[in-house]
Amino acid sequence: RKEVEQDPGPFNVPEGATVAFNCTYSNSASQSFFWYRQDCRKEPKLLMSVYSSGNEDGRFTAQLNRASQYISLLIRDSKLSDSATYLCVVNRGSARQLTFGSGTQLTVLP
Amino acid sequence: EAGVAQSPRYKIIEKRQSVAFWCNPISGHATLYWYQQILGQGPKLLIQFQNNGVVDDSQLPKDRFSAERLKGVDSTLKIQPAKLEDSAVYLCASSPNLLAGGYEQYFGPGTRLTVT
């Protein structure tokens, strides 16, 4: 089983739609969780951290369910510029190492 | 603030040849990572340095891959000899000191390697 599993998509949604991505992780000892965004042929960049209480950053909402080892990302009012691959990321151990999922590809259509 | 620099951006070599990649992290960042990203997959950690010491190289194929960070700043990753399956983007990332910093890693633009 992969350490971090994501639905690869692709998700093709119209502008203004709400879209949700899910992710599961296998290491119950993981402490920190993130969503990174990767544009086509670019490097990954941190989108947001995921906290146990859930957190929101503008149109983006991240949720964590430790009991189910499940992380989600909700994007409301999708914009064309949201088109990218979204990587679910979990820390591995105490050395601040990150394990990346394979990513979910999102395309927002005009 | 300058970001993570990598060179070259692209490299095409034949199998069994050697290749080296260079990375200059963000100034002051003590921790440096090399990742391999194969098309359609997420980045996979190859090696992590803290200053000039190796923290973890458990996923580095040591029969052909080597990396160094001699002065605790720049780093090089070498593949010798290359195989077809080494075709990937090699990403360098840096983050502040392990003991004081957060988890965010700052990535360079990567080197796209094609082995023919």
mmCIF file with all atom_site columns, C-alpha atoms in Angstrom:
data_model
loop_
_atom_site.group_PDB
_atom_site.id
_atom_site.type_symbol
_atom_site.label_atom_id
_atom_site.label_alt_id
_atom_site.label_comp_id
_atom_site.label_asym_id
_atom_site.label_entity_id
_atom_site.label_seq_id
_atom_site.pdbx_PDB_ins_code
_atom_site.Cartn_x
_atom_site.Cartn_y
_atom_site.Cartn_z
_atom_site.occupancy
_atom_site.B_iso_or_equiv
_atom_site.pdbx_formal_charge
_atom_site.auth_seq_id
_atom_site.auth_comp_id
_atom_site.auth_asym_id
_atom_site.auth_atom_id
_atom_site.pdbx_PDB_model_num
ATOM 1   C CA . ARG A 1 1   ? 0.000   0.000  0.000   1.00 0.00 ? 1   ARG A CA 1
ATOM 2   C CA . LYS A 1 2   ? 1.291   3.467  -0.874  1.00 0.00 ? 2   LYS A CA 1
ATOM 3   C CA . GLU A 1 3   ? 2.036   5.803  2.026   1.00 0.00 ? 3   GLU A CA 1
ATOM 4   C CA . VAL A 1 4   ? -0.162  8.518  0.523   1.00 0.00 ? 4   VAL A CA 1
ATOM 5   C CA . GLU A 1 5   ? -2.939  7.727  -1.927  1.00 0.00 ? 5   GLU A CA 1
ATOM 6   C CA . GLN A 1 6   ? -4.908  10.137 -4.039  1.00 0.00 ? 6   GLN A CA 1
ATOM 7   C CA . ASP A 1 7   ? -7.472  9.881  -6.801  1.00 0.00 ? 7   ASP A CA 1
ATOM 8   C CA . PRO A 1 8   ? -5.413  10.858 -9.872  1.00 0.00 ? 8   PRO A CA 1
ATOM 9   C CA . GLY A 1 9   ? -8.388  12.358 -11.682 1.00 0.00 ? 9   GLY A CA 1
ATOM 10  C CA . PRO A 1 10  ? -8.424  14.175 -13.963 1.00 0.00 ? 10  PRO A CA 1
ATOM 11  C CA . PHE A 1 11  ? -11.165 16.412 -12.646 1.00 0.00 ? 11  PHE A CA 1
ATOM 12  C CA . ASN A 1 12  ? -12.605 18.673 -15.326 1.00 0.00 ? 12  ASN A CA 1
ATOM 13  C CA . VAL A 1 13  ? -14.966 21.256 -13.861 1.00 0.00 ? 13  VAL A CA 1
ATOM 14  C CA . PRO A 1 14  ? -16.578 24.472 -15.135 1.00 0.00 ? 14  PRO A CA 1
ATOM 15  C CA . GLU A 1 15  ? -15.607 27.849 -13.745 1.00 0.00 ? 15  GLU A CA 1
ATOM 16  C CA . GLY A 1 16  ? -17.452 28.602 -10.541 1.00 0.00 ? 16  GLY A CA 1
ATOM 17  C CA . ALA A 1 17  ? -17.866 24.956 -9.576  1.00 0.00 ? 17  ALA A CA 1
ATOM 18  C CA . THR A 1 18  ? -16.974 23.459 -6.223  1.00 0.00 ? 18  THR A CA 1
ATOM 19  C CA . VAL A 1 19  ? -14.572 20.529 -6.323  1.00 0.00 ? 19  VAL A CA 1
ATOM 20  C CA . ALA A 1 20  ? -13.232 18.264 -3.589  1.00 0.00 ? 20  ALA A CA 1
ATOM 21  C CA . PHE A 1 21  ? -10.115 16.122 -3.501  1.00 0.00 ? 21  PHE A CA 1
ATOM 22  C CA . ASN A 1 22  ? -9.485  13.286 -1.091  1.00 0.00 ? 22  ASN A CA 1
ATOM 23  C CA . CYS A 1 23  ? -6.359  11.651 0.188   1.00 0.00 ? 23  CYS A CA 1
ATOM 24  C CA . THR A 1 24  ? -5.576  8.795  2.585   1.00 0.00 ? 24  THR A CA 1
ATOM 25  C CA . TYR A 1 25  ? -2.326  8.084  4.376   1.00 0.00 ? 25  TYR A CA 1
ATOM 26  C CA . SER A 1 26  ? -1.052  4.862  5.890   1.00 0.00 ? 26  SER A CA 1
ATOM 27  C CA . ASN A 1 27  ? 1.298   5.980  8.686   1.00 0.00 ? 27  ASN A CA 1
ATOM 28  C CA . SER A 1 28  ? -0.822  6.662  11.761  1.00 0.00 ? 28  SER A CA 1
ATOM 29  C CA . ALA A 1 29  ? 2.176   8.356  13.407  1.00 0.00 ? 29  ALA A CA 1
ATOM 30  C CA . SER A 1 30  ? 2.212   11.163 10.823  1.00 0.00 ? 30  SER A CA 1
ATOM 31  C CA . GLN A 1 31  ? 1.888   14.533 12.471  1.00 0.00 ? 31  GLN A CA 1
ATOM 32  C CA . SER A 1 32  ? 1.771   17.157 9.778   1.00 0.00 ? 32  SER A CA 1
ATOM 33  C CA . PHE A 1 33  ? -0.207  17.402 6.594   1.00 0.00 ? 33  PHE A CA 1
ATOM 34  C CA . PHE A 1 34  ? -0.168  19.712 3.613   1.00 0.00 ? 34  PHE A CA 1
ATOM 35  C CA . TRP A 1 35  ? -1.518  20.385 0.185   1.00 0.00 ? 35  TRP A CA 1
ATOM 36  C CA . TYR A 1 36  ? 0.997   21.449 -2.441  1.00 0.00 ? 36  TYR A CA 1
ATOM 37  C CA . ARG A 1 37  ? 0.112   22.743 -5.873  1.00 0.00 ? 37  ARG A CA 1
ATOM 38  C CA . GLN A 1 38  ? 2.124   21.933 -8.991  1.00 0.00 ? 38  GLN A CA 1
ATOM 39  C CA . ASP A 1 39  ? 1.498   23.726 -12.251 1.00 0.00 ? 39  ASP A CA 1
ATOM 40  C CA . CYS A 1 40  ? 2.340   21.950 -15.500 1.00 0.00 ? 40  CYS A CA 1
ATOM 41  C CA . ARG A 1 41  ? 6.136   21.608 -15.894 1.00 0.00 ? 41  ARG A CA 1
ATOM 42  C CA . LYS A 1 42  ? 6.730   23.692 -12.754 1.00 0.00 ? 42  LYS A CA 1
ATOM 43  C CA . GLU A 1 43  ? 7.920   22.946 -9.256  1.00 0.00 ? 43  GLU A CA 1
ATOM 44  C CA . PRO A 1 44  ? 5.564   22.115 -6.359  1.00 0.00 ? 44  PRO A CA 1
ATOM 45  C CA . LYS A 1 45  ? 4.587   25.011 -4.089  1.00 0.00 ? 45  LYS A CA 1
ATOM 46  C CA . LEU A 1 46  ? 2.908   24.929 -0.699  1.00 0.00 ? 46  LEU A CA 1
ATOM 47  C CA . LEU A 1 47  ? -0.803  25.693 -0.986  1.00 0.00 ? 47  LEU A CA 1
ATOM 48  C CA . MET A 1 48  ? -1.787  25.236 2.634   1.00 0.00 ? 48  MET A CA 1
ATOM 49  C CA . SER A 1 49  ? -1.153  23.280 5.775   1.00 0.00 ? 49  SER A CA 1
ATOM 50  C CA . VAL A 1 50  ? -3.919  21.044 7.142   1.00 0.00 ? 50  VAL A CA 1
ATOM 51  C CA . TYR A 1 51  ? -4.830  21.307 10.813  1.00 0.00 ? 51  TYR A CA 1
ATOM 52  C CA . SER A 1 52  ? -6.902  18.938 12.923  1.00 0.00 ? 52  SER A CA 1
ATOM 53  C CA . SER A 1 53  ? -9.588  21.543 13.419  1.00 0.00 ? 53  SER A CA 1
ATOM 54  C CA . GLY A 1 54  ? -9.825  22.201 9.698   1.00 0.00 ? 54  GLY A CA 1
ATOM 55  C CA . ASN A 1 55  ? -8.698  25.423 8.125   1.00 0.00 ? 55  ASN A CA 1
ATOM 56  C CA . GLU A 1 56  ? -9.719  27.787 5.399   1.00 0.00 ? 56  GLU A CA 1
ATOM 57  C CA . ASP A 1 57  ? -7.774  30.126 3.153   1.00 0.00 ? 57  ASP A CA 1
ATOM 58  C CA . GLY A 1 58  ? -10.060 32.112 0.926   1.00 0.00 ? 58  GLY A CA 1
ATOM 59  C CA . ARG A 1 59  ? -11.775 29.698 -1.451  1.00 0.00 ? 59  ARG A CA 1
ATOM 60  C CA . PHE A 1 60  ? -9.772  26.734 -0.162  1.00 0.00 ? 60  PHE A CA 1
ATOM 61  C CA . THR A 1 61  ? -10.766 24.569 2.807   1.00 0.00 ? 61  THR A CA 1
ATOM 62  C CA . ALA A 1 62  ? -8.689  21.688 4.145   1.00 0.00 ? 62  ALA A CA 1
ATOM 63  C CA . GLN A 1 63  ? -9.926  19.010 6.536   1.00 0.00 ? 63  GLN A CA 1
ATOM 64  C CA . LEU A 1 64  ? -8.150  16.255 8.450   1.00 0.00 ? 64  LEU A CA 1
ATOM 65  C CA . ASN A 1 65  ? -9.696  13.128 9.950   1.00 0.00 ? 65  ASN A CA 1
ATOM 66  C CA . ARG A 1 66  ? -7.011  11.393 11.994  1.00 0.00 ? 66  ARG A CA 1
ATOM 67  C CA . ALA A 1 67  ? -9.221  8.445  12.938  1.00 0.00 ? 67  ALA A CA 1
ATOM 68  C CA . SER A 1 68  ? -9.805  7.608  9.281   1.00 0.00 ? 68  SER A CA 1
ATOM 69  C CA . GLN A 1 69  ? -6.368  8.845  8.179   1.00 0.00 ? 69  GLN A CA 1
ATOM 70  C CA . TYR A 1 70  ? -8.063  10.979 5.587   1.00 0.00 ? 70  TYR A CA 1
ATOM 71  C CA . ILE A 1 71  ? -7.353  14.475 4.277   1.00 0.00 ? 71  ILE A CA 1
ATOM 72  C CA . SER A 1 72  ? -9.490  16.578 1.992   1.00 0.00 ? 72  SER A CA 1
ATOM 73  C CA . LEU A 1 73  ? -9.250  19.796 0.013   1.00 0.00 ? 73  LEU A CA 1
ATOM 74  C CA . LEU A 1 74  ? -12.312 21.740 -1.085  1.00 0.00 ? 74  LEU A CA 1
ATOM 75  C CA . ILE A 1 75  ? -12.083 24.471 -3.709  1.00 0.00 ? 75  ILE A CA 1
ATOM 76  C CA . ARG A 1 76  ? -15.087 26.758 -4.024  1.00 0.00 ? 76  ARG A CA 1
ATOM 77  C CA . ASP A 1 77  ? -15.888 29.059 -6.951  1.00 0.00 ? 77  ASP A CA 1
ATOM 78  C CA . SER A 1 78  ? -13.206 27.501 -9.155  1.00 0.00 ? 78  SER A CA 1
ATOM 79  C CA . LYS A 1 79  ? -11.117 29.825 -11.326 1.00 0.00 ? 79  LYS A CA 1
ATOM 80  C CA . LEU A 1 80  ? -9.281  29.028 -14.544 1.00 0.00 ? 80  LEU A CA 1
ATOM 81  C CA . SER A 1 81  ? -6.060  29.731 -12.647 1.00 0.00 ? 81  SER A CA 1
ATOM 82  C CA . ASP A 1 82  ? -6.812  26.870 -10.249 1.00 0.00 ? 82  ASP A CA 1
ATOM 83  C CA . SER A 1 83  ? -5.964  24.398 -13.025 1.00 0.00 ? 83  SER A CA 1
ATOM 84  C CA . ALA A 1 84  ? -3.006  22.425 -11.690 1.00 0.00 ? 84  ALA A CA 1
ATOM 85  C CA . THR A 1 85  ? -2.065  19.171 -9.982  1.00 0.00 ? 85  THR A CA 1
ATOM 86  C CA . TYR A 1 86  ? -2.775  19.080 -6.265  1.00 0.00 ? 86  TYR A CA 1
ATOM 87  C CA . LEU A 1 87  ? -0.386  17.003 -4.197  1.00 0.00 ? 87  LEU A CA 1
ATOM 88  C CA . CYS A 1 88  ? -1.361  15.580 -0.826  1.00 0.00 ? 88  CYS A CA 1
ATOM 89  C CA . VAL A 1 89  ? 1.700   15.622 1.435   1.00 0.00 ? 89  VAL A CA 1
ATOM 90  C CA . VAL A 1 90  ? 2.375   13.995 4.793   1.00 0.00 ? 90  VAL A CA 1
ATOM 91  C CA . ASN A 1 91  ? 5.395   14.335 7.036   1.00 0.00 ? 91  ASN A CA 1
ATOM 92  C CA . ARG A 1 92  ? 7.489   11.238 7.575   1.00 0.00 ? 92  ARG A CA 1
ATOM 93  C CA . GLY A 1 93  ? 9.321   10.914 10.859  1.00 0.00 ? 93  GLY A CA 1
ATOM 94  C CA . SER A 1 94  ? 11.008  13.575 12.932  1.00 0.00 ? 94  SER A CA 1
ATOM 95  C CA . ALA A 1 95  ? 13.456  14.695 10.260  1.00 0.00 ? 95  ALA A CA 1
ATOM 96  C CA . ARG A 1 96  ? 10.873  16.879 8.568   1.00 0.00 ? 96  ARG A CA 1
ATOM 97  C CA . GLN A 1 97  ? 10.686  14.649 5.545   1.00 0.00 ? 97  GLN A CA 1
ATOM 98  C CA . LEU A 1 98  ? 7.664   14.851 3.331   1.00 0.00 ? 98  LEU A CA 1
ATOM 99  C CA . THR A 1 99  ? 5.943   12.029 1.479   1.00 0.00 ? 99  THR A CA 1
ATOM 100 C CA . PHE A 1 100 ? 4.025   13.128 -1.577  1.00 0.00 ? 100 PHE A CA 1
ATOM 101 C CA . GLY A 1 101 ? 0.986   11.538 -3.128  1.00 0.00 ? 101 GLY A CA 1
ATOM 102 C CA . SER A 1 102 ? 0.869   11.143 -6.887  1.00 0.00 ? 102 SER A CA 1
ATOM 103 C CA . GLY A 1 103 ? -1.355  14.166 -7.259  1.00 0.00 ? 103 GLY A CA 1
ATOM 104 C CA . THR A 1 104 ? -4.849  14.928 -8.519  1.00 0.00 ? 104 THR A CA 1
ATOM 105 C CA . GLN A 1 105 ? -5.076  16.816 -11.778 1.00 0.00 ? 105 GLN A CA 1
ATOM 106 C CA . LEU A 1 106 ? -7.644  19.604 -11.971 1.00 0.00 ? 106 LEU A CA 1
ATOM 107 C CA . THR A 1 107 ? -8.682  21.437 -15.109 1.00 0.00 ? 107 THR A CA 1
ATOM 108 C CA . VAL A 1 108 ? -11.132 24.332 -14.762 1.00 0.00 ? 108 VAL A CA 1
ATOM 109 C CA . LEU A 1 109 ? -12.976 24.936 -18.010 1.00 0.00 ? 109 LEU A CA 1
ATOM 110 C CA . PRO A 1 110 ? -14.316 28.307 -19.207 1.00 0.00 ? 110 PRO A CA 1
ATOM 111 C CA . GLU B 2 1   ? 14.789  36.822 -1.850  1.00 0.00 ? 1   GLU B CA 1
ATOM 112 C CA . ALA B 2 2   ? 16.338  34.515 -4.413  1.00 0.00 ? 2   ALA B CA 1
ATOM 113 C CA . GLY B 2 3   ? 14.793  31.084 -4.684  1.00 0.00 ? 3   GLY B CA 1
ATOM 114 C CA . VAL B 2 4   ? 16.398  27.676 -5.105  1.00 0.00 ? 4   VAL B CA 1
ATOM 115 C CA . ALA B 2 5   ? 18.572  27.591 -8.214  1.00 0.00 ? 5   ALA B CA 1
ATOM 116 C CA . GLN B 2 6   ? 19.192  24.486 -10.271 1.00 0.00 ? 6   GLN B CA 1
ATOM 117 C CA . SER B 2 7   ? 21.157  23.761 -13.398 1.00 0.00 ? 7   SER B CA 1
ATOM 118 C CA . PRO B 2 8   ? 21.008  22.585 -16.046 1.00 0.00 ? 8   PRO B CA 1
ATOM 119 C CA . ARG B 2 9   ? 17.275  22.869 -16.704 1.00 0.00 ? 9   ARG B CA 1
ATOM 120 C CA . TYR B 2 10  ? 17.315  20.138 -19.341 1.00 0.00 ? 10  TYR B CA 1
ATOM 121 C CA . LYS B 2 11  ? 19.669  17.303 -20.122 1.00 0.00 ? 11  LYS B CA 1
ATOM 122 C CA . ILE B 2 12  ? 19.542  14.531 -22.702 1.00 0.00 ? 12  ILE B CA 1
ATOM 123 C CA . ILE B 2 13  ? 22.035  11.695 -22.432 1.00 0.00 ? 13  ILE B CA 1
ATOM 124 C CA . GLU B 2 14  ? 22.411  8.165  -23.669 1.00 0.00 ? 14  GLU B CA 1
ATOM 125 C CA . LYS B 2 15  ? 22.143  5.223  -21.315 1.00 0.00 ? 15  LYS B CA 1
ATOM 126 C CA . ARG B 2 16  ? 25.364  4.307  -19.553 1.00 0.00 ? 16  ARG B CA 1
ATOM 127 C CA . GLN B 2 17  ? 26.566  7.923  -19.701 1.00 0.00 ? 17  GLN B CA 1
ATOM 128 C CA . SER B 2 18  ? 27.114  10.078 -16.611 1.00 0.00 ? 18  SER B CA 1
ATOM 129 C CA . VAL B 2 19  ? 25.315  13.251 -15.627 1.00 0.00 ? 19  VAL B CA 1
ATOM 130 C CA . ALA B 2 20  ? 25.527  15.759 -12.788 1.00 0.00 ? 20  ALA B CA 1
ATOM 131 C CA . PHE B 2 21  ? 23.009  18.242 -11.456 1.00 0.00 ? 21  PHE B CA 1
ATOM 132 C CA . TRP B 2 22  ? 23.721  21.301 -9.367  1.00 0.00 ? 22  TRP B CA 1
ATOM 133 C CA . CYS B 2 23  ? 21.609  23.018 -6.722  1.00 0.00 ? 23  CYS B CA 1
ATOM 134 C CA . ASN B 2 24  ? 22.027  26.249 -4.783  1.00 0.00 ? 24  ASN B CA 1
ATOM 135 C CA . PRO B 2 25  ? 19.484  26.501 -1.940  1.00 0.00 ? 25  PRO B CA 1
ATOM 136 C CA . ILE B 2 26  ? 17.911  29.597 -0.458  1.00 0.00 ? 26  ILE B CA 1
ATOM 137 C CA . SER B 2 27  ? 20.483  31.528 1.539   1.00 0.00 ? 27  SER B CA 1
ATOM 138 C CA . GLY B 2 28  ? 20.580  30.403 5.144   1.00 0.00 ? 28  GLY B CA 1
ATOM 139 C CA . HIS B 2 29  ? 18.609  27.206 4.611   1.00 0.00 ? 29  HIS B CA 1
ATOM 140 C CA . ALA B 2 30  ? 20.409  24.406 6.388   1.00 0.00 ? 30  ALA B CA 1
ATOM 141 C CA . THR B 2 31  ? 18.358  21.518 5.033   1.00 0.00 ? 31  THR B CA 1
ATOM 142 C CA . LEU B 2 32  ? 18.567  20.444 1.412   1.00 0.00 ? 32  LEU B CA 1
ATOM 143 C CA . TYR B 2 33  ? 16.642  17.690 -0.348  1.00 0.00 ? 33  TYR B CA 1
ATOM 144 C CA . TRP B 2 34  ? 16.950  15.977 -3.708  1.00 0.00 ? 34  TRP B CA 1
ATOM 145 C CA . TYR B 2 35  ? 13.809  14.446 -5.183  1.00 0.00 ? 35  TYR B CA 1
ATOM 146 C CA . GLN B 2 36  ? 13.097  12.395 -8.272  1.00 0.00 ? 36  GLN B CA 1
ATOM 147 C CA . GLN B 2 37  ? 9.742   13.006 -9.958  1.00 0.00 ? 37  GLN B CA 1
ATOM 148 C CA . ILE B 2 38  ? 8.740   10.545 -12.654 1.00 0.00 ? 38  ILE B CA 1
ATOM 149 C CA . LEU B 2 39  ? 5.962   11.647 -14.996 1.00 0.00 ? 39  LEU B CA 1
ATOM 150 C CA . GLY B 2 40  ? 2.554   11.154 -13.401 1.00 0.00 ? 40  GLY B CA 1
ATOM 151 C CA . GLN B 2 41  ? 3.949   10.613 -9.905  1.00 0.00 ? 41  GLN B CA 1
ATOM 152 C CA . GLY B 2 42  ? 4.682   12.775 -6.913  1.00 0.00 ? 42  GLY B CA 1
ATOM 153 C CA . PRO B 2 43  ? 8.239   13.713 -5.951  1.00 0.00 ? 43  PRO B CA 1
ATOM 154 C CA . LYS B 2 44  ? 10.177  10.897 -4.271  1.00 0.00 ? 44  LYS B CA 1
ATOM 155 C CA . LEU B 2 45  ? 12.882  11.788 -1.775  1.00 0.00 ? 45  LEU B CA 1
ATOM 156 C CA . LEU B 2 46  ? 16.353  10.590 -2.756  1.00 0.00 ? 46  LEU B CA 1
ATOM 157 C CA . ILE B 2 47  ? 18.540  12.214 -0.113  1.00 0.00 ? 47  ILE B CA 1
ATOM 158 C CA . GLN B 2 48  ? 18.332  14.801 2.656   1.00 0.00 ? 48  GLN B CA 1
ATOM 159 C CA . PHE B 2 49  ? 21.229  16.907 3.956   1.00 0.00 ? 49  PHE B CA 1
ATOM 160 C CA . GLN B 2 50  ? 21.441  18.958 7.117   1.00 0.00 ? 50  GLN B CA 1
ATOM 161 C CA . ASN B 2 51  ? 24.321  21.379 6.513   1.00 0.00 ? 51  ASN B CA 1
ATOM 162 C CA . ASN B 2 52  ? 26.974  19.122 4.990   1.00 0.00 ? 52  ASN B CA 1
ATOM 163 C CA . GLY B 2 53  ? 25.832  15.912 6.701   1.00 0.00 ? 53  GLY B CA 1
ATOM 164 C CA . VAL B 2 54  ? 23.487  13.275 5.305   1.00 0.00 ? 54  VAL B CA 1
ATOM 165 C CA . VAL B 2 55  ? 20.275  12.864 7.308   1.00 0.00 ? 55  VAL B CA 1
ATOM 166 C CA . ASP B 2 56  ? 18.700  10.187 5.131   1.00 0.00 ? 56  ASP B CA 1
ATOM 167 C CA . ASP B 2 57  ? 19.802  8.516  1.919   1.00 0.00 ? 57  ASP B CA 1
ATOM 168 C CA . SER B 2 58  ? 17.809  5.311  2.329   1.00 0.00 ? 58  SER B CA 1
ATOM 169 C CA . GLN B 2 59  ? 16.015  5.768  -0.996  1.00 0.00 ? 59  GLN B CA 1
ATOM 170 C CA . LEU B 2 60  ? 19.090  6.725  -3.013  1.00 0.00 ? 60  LEU B CA 1
ATOM 171 C CA . PRO B 2 61  ? 20.178  3.959  -5.427  1.00 0.00 ? 61  PRO B CA 1
ATOM 172 C CA . LYS B 2 62  ? 23.750  4.059  -4.258  1.00 0.00 ? 62  LYS B CA 1
ATOM 173 C CA . ASP B 2 63  ? 25.080  1.756  -6.951  1.00 0.00 ? 63  ASP B CA 1
ATOM 174 C CA . ARG B 2 64  ? 24.616  4.553  -9.476  1.00 0.00 ? 64  ARG B CA 1
ATOM 175 C CA . PHE B 2 65  ? 23.571  7.720  -7.667  1.00 0.00 ? 65  PHE B CA 1
ATOM 176 C CA . SER B 2 66  ? 25.751  9.904  -5.452  1.00 0.00 ? 66  SER B CA 1
ATOM 177 C CA . ALA B 2 67  ? 25.284  13.301 -3.882  1.00 0.00 ? 67  ALA B CA 1
ATOM 178 C CA . GLU B 2 68  ? 27.394  15.698 -1.898  1.00 0.00 ? 68  GLU B CA 1
ATOM 179 C CA . ARG B 2 69  ? 27.114  19.011 -0.129  1.00 0.00 ? 69  ARG B CA 1
ATOM 180 C CA . LEU B 2 70  ? 30.703  19.645 0.825   1.00 0.00 ? 70  LEU B CA 1
ATOM 181 C CA . LYS B 2 71  ? 30.507  23.169 2.268   1.00 0.00 ? 71  LYS B CA 1
ATOM 182 C CA . GLY B 2 72  ? 26.947  22.969 3.520   1.00 0.00 ? 72  GLY B CA 1
ATOM 183 C CA . VAL B 2 73  ? 25.603  25.212 0.766   1.00 0.00 ? 73  VAL B CA 1
ATOM 184 C CA . ASP B 2 74  ? 25.587  24.027 -2.860  1.00 0.00 ? 74  ASP B CA 1
ATOM 185 C CA . SER B 2 75  ? 24.932  20.421 -3.687  1.00 0.00 ? 75  SER B CA 1
ATOM 186 C CA . THR B 2 76  ? 25.513  18.139 -6.640  1.00 0.00 ? 76  THR B CA 1
ATOM 187 C CA . LEU B 2 77  ? 23.688  14.941 -7.561  1.00 0.00 ? 77  LEU B CA 1
ATOM 188 C CA . LYS B 2 78  ? 25.386  12.538 -9.942  1.00 0.00 ? 78  LYS B CA 1
ATOM 189 C CA . ILE B 2 79  ? 24.153  9.518  -11.862 1.00 0.00 ? 79  ILE B CA 1
ATOM 190 C CA . GLN B 2 80  ? 26.736  7.110  -13.211 1.00 0.00 ? 80  GLN B CA 1
ATOM 191 C CA . PRO B 2 81  ? 25.884  5.153  -15.321 1.00 0.00 ? 81  PRO B CA 1
ATOM 192 C CA . ALA B 2 82  ? 22.404  6.319  -16.276 1.00 0.00 ? 82  ALA B CA 1
ATOM 193 C CA . LYS B 2 83  ? 19.580  3.924  -17.124 1.00 0.00 ? 83  LYS B CA 1
ATOM 194 C CA . LEU B 2 84  ? 16.466  4.513  -19.176 1.00 0.00 ? 84  LEU B CA 1
ATOM 195 C CA . GLU B 2 85  ? 14.337  4.455  -16.011 1.00 0.00 ? 85  GLU B CA 1
ATOM 196 C CA . ASP B 2 86  ? 16.270  7.437  -14.631 1.00 0.00 ? 86  ASP B CA 1
ATOM 197 C CA . SER B 2 87  ? 14.365  9.694  -17.028 1.00 0.00 ? 87  SER B CA 1
ATOM 198 C CA . ALA B 2 88  ? 12.597  12.095 -14.686 1.00 0.00 ? 88  ALA B CA 1
ATOM 199 C CA . VAL B 2 89  ? 12.652  15.587 -13.249 1.00 0.00 ? 89  VAL B CA 1
ATOM 200 C CA . TYR B 2 90  ? 15.196  16.009 -10.471 1.00 0.00 ? 90  TYR B CA 1
ATOM 201 C CA . LEU B 2 91  ? 14.022  18.559 -7.959  1.00 0.00 ? 91  LEU B CA 1
ATOM 202 C CA . CYS B 2 92  ? 16.094  20.241 -5.302  1.00 0.00 ? 92  CYS B CA 1
ATOM 203 C CA . ALA B 2 93  ? 14.365  21.745 -2.288  1.00 0.00 ? 93  ALA B CA 1
ATOM 204 C CA . SER B 2 94  ? 15.535  23.558 0.814   1.00 0.00 ? 94  SER B CA 1
ATOM 205 C CA . SER B 2 95  ? 14.079  24.438 4.183   1.00 0.00 ? 95  SER B CA 1
ATOM 206 C CA . PRO B 2 96  ? 15.259  26.217 7.297   1.00 0.00 ? 96  PRO B CA 1
ATOM 207 C CA . ASN B 2 97  ? 17.111  24.460 10.068  1.00 0.00 ? 97  ASN B CA 1
ATOM 208 C CA . LEU B 2 98  ? 15.536  21.145 11.100  1.00 0.00 ? 98  LEU B CA 1
ATOM 209 C CA . LEU B 2 99  ? 15.372  22.182 14.719  1.00 0.00 ? 99  LEU B CA 1
ATOM 210 C CA . ALA B 2 100 ? 13.871  25.594 14.233  1.00 0.00 ? 100 ALA B CA 1
ATOM 211 C CA . GLY B 2 101 ? 12.054  25.650 10.944  1.00 0.00 ? 101 GLY B CA 1
ATOM 212 C CA . GLY B 2 102 ? 8.658   24.549 9.779   1.00 0.00 ? 102 GLY B CA 1
ATOM 213 C CA . TYR B 2 103 ? 7.819   21.876 7.291   1.00 0.00 ? 103 TYR B CA 1
ATOM 214 C CA . GLU B 2 104 ? 7.548   24.030 4.190   1.00 0.00 ? 104 GLU B CA 1
ATOM 215 C CA . GLN B 2 105 ? 10.035  23.106 1.521   1.00 0.00 ? 105 GLN B CA 1
ATOM 216 C CA . TYR B 2 106 ? 10.966  25.495 -1.258  1.00 0.00 ? 106 TYR B CA 1
ATOM 217 C CA . PHE B 2 107 ? 11.595  23.831 -4.570  1.00 0.00 ? 107 PHE B CA 1
ATOM 218 C CA . GLY B 2 108 ? 13.835  24.774 -7.431  1.00 0.00 ? 108 GLY B CA 1
ATOM 219 C CA . PRO B 2 109 ? 12.617  24.607 -11.053 1.00 0.00 ? 109 PRO B CA 1
ATOM 220 C CA . GLY B 2 110 ? 14.106  21.146 -11.506 1.00 0.00 ? 110 GLY B CA 1
ATOM 221 C CA . THR B 2 111 ? 16.300  19.472 -14.092 1.00 0.00 ? 111 THR B CA 1
ATOM 222 C CA . ARG B 2 112 ? 14.452  17.448 -16.703 1.00 0.00 ? 112 ARG B CA 1
ATOM 223 C CA . LEU B 2 113 ? 16.583  14.417 -17.604 1.00 0.00 ? 113 LEU B CA 1
ATOM 224 C CA . THR B 2 114 ? 15.921  12.269 -20.631 1.00 0.00 ? 114 THR B CA 1
ATOM 225 C CA . VAL B 2 115 ? 17.923  9.072  -21.011 1.00 0.00 ? 115 VAL B CA 1
ATOM 226 C CA . THR B 2 116 ? 17.819  7.561  -24.511 1.00 0.00 ? 116 THR B CA 1
#
